Amino acid sequence: MRQTWRWFGPKDLVSIDDMLQAGVEGVVTALHHVTTGDVWTPDDIKQRQDEIGHMMDGAASNLAWEVVESLPVSEDIKKQKGAWREHIENYKVSLQNLKSAGIDVVCYNFMPVLDWTRTDLAWRTRTGATCMRFDYVDFAAFDIHLLERTDATNDYPSEIAGEAAKRFASLGEPVKEKLVENIVCGLPGAAEHFTLADVRMHLAEYDSISTEGLRAHLVTFLEEVIPVAEALDMRLCCHPDDPPFPLLGLPRVMSTEADYQTIVSAVDSPANGITLCSGSLGARPDNDLPGMMERLGDHVHFLHLRNVKRETSSIRGSFYEDEHLTGDTDMVALIDAILKEEAKRRDIGRADHQIPMRPDHGQDILDDLKRKAQPGYPAIGRLRGLAELRGVMAALSHPSIGTS
Ligand code: DNO
């Protein structure tokens, strides 16, 4: 695996110098300032590459921008409304510009309206570390009582709706405001930053788009961009829904193994791949991560390795972001499946036999608690995650143990 690290650009409180000391081999970033739908220009791409190429004192970092996360897909493309055709053409130009700059792997998602969703960005664990958490009751309280979405109550089991009413009644104003901020203001990497009113307006736009409708829009998008990516020898990889179940009455199309199978077979090309995010997919008990890696491995172009602890056994439920080796996903089995896929690729001579991975998220520990970098992206918590994952990789690859 290629050990990469997400960086949010010069404003990121975790610097290029920091990631070098974490032992990172390559950088994952995006042009977060460019409006979704616009072209990523060669100048903007080059500037970001220069920033990555240098440490704070100007010395060469010898790191390069290896994966784009994300080249966002506009709401217009997802809805097939407004400027969607122009945005698709712009997407193709951005791909060409990225390729000309030597970047081959591009992650995106197809979640309507909101990118990833959490209700608490700094939940205290038993060790005093903080992590992100999704509390289903808090989310229902937000949806039914703060957003006041029409008929929202019907989307929840009655006991959850009942608990949500009680929870809402017990929350003070500052806590309510914080909950709204956590859910709708956009977590790191999200392309849009919304107000409650914006969310209501965007939700209404999806009233007439079914799950199958959204899936068809994703396929149309892929039919357009994949031939371009394939001709350029690039790899696109769709990130799963996070969390991987429907929220706010919106359609969701990338939550399960079956969803992924449908999308990879709808447009058959080596350029049409997936981002296997063990933390997003792992929030659902029926997603078998090592099995998905075995069966879909061929199409995996990017890996997010992270672990969540599910707090219920239902498909839709609460979870928190656990340490990398201690959540509900069997990380050792997953890494074993990844190493086997890489070995298979090496045997058949695939140039992309080394799959880029990043230690996804991390708990805030030690000095992270003071630094307060982007939620989910602390320096030390991620470094710890990477170190643990690297340990498993080294052990499983060792000749005295490994079969991979
Ligand atoms: C969260 C991230 C997501 C991801 C996008 C990919 O930490 O994994 O924001 O970058 O969904 O398009």
Short mmCIF file of C-alpha atoms in Angstrom, two decimals, residues 29 70-71 74 86 93 95 111 140 155 176 184 200 275 283 288 302 353 356 368 376 381 397:
data_model
loop_
_atom_site.label_atom_id
_atom_site.label_comp_id
_atom_site.label_asym_id
_atom_site.label_seq_id
_atom_site.Cartn_x
_atom_site.Cartn_y
_atom_site.Cartn_z
CA THR A 29 -5.73 16.97 -1.36
CA SER A 70 -12.38 15.18 -4.00
CA LEU A 71 -13.07 16.54 -7.42
CA SER A 74 -22.09 19.30 -8.47
CA GLU A 86 -21.61 22.27 -18.60
CA VAL A 93 -11.35 19.37 -18.55
CA LEU A 95 -9.41 15.54 -15.37
CA MET A 111 -24.20 11.88 -1.84
CA ALA A 140 -33.79 12.42 14.56
CA ASP A 155 -38.79 7.87 8.59
CA LYS A 176 -29.40 22.91 19.72
CA VAL A 184 -25.36 21.28 8.25
CA ARG A 200 -34.61 22.87 3.28
CA THR A 275 -12.81 4.20 -2.70
CA ALA A 283 -21.16 1.77 10.18
CA ASP A 288 -18.48 -7.32 5.34
CA PHE A 302 -8.11 4.15 -3.06
CA HIS A 353 -0.50 -2.84 -7.90
CA PRO A 356 -2.96 4.35 -2.17
CA ASP A 368 -4.26 17.33 19.28
CA GLY A 376 -11.37 14.03 12.22
CA GLY A 381 -4.34 10.63 16.31
CA SER A 397 3.99 -9.05 4.73
#
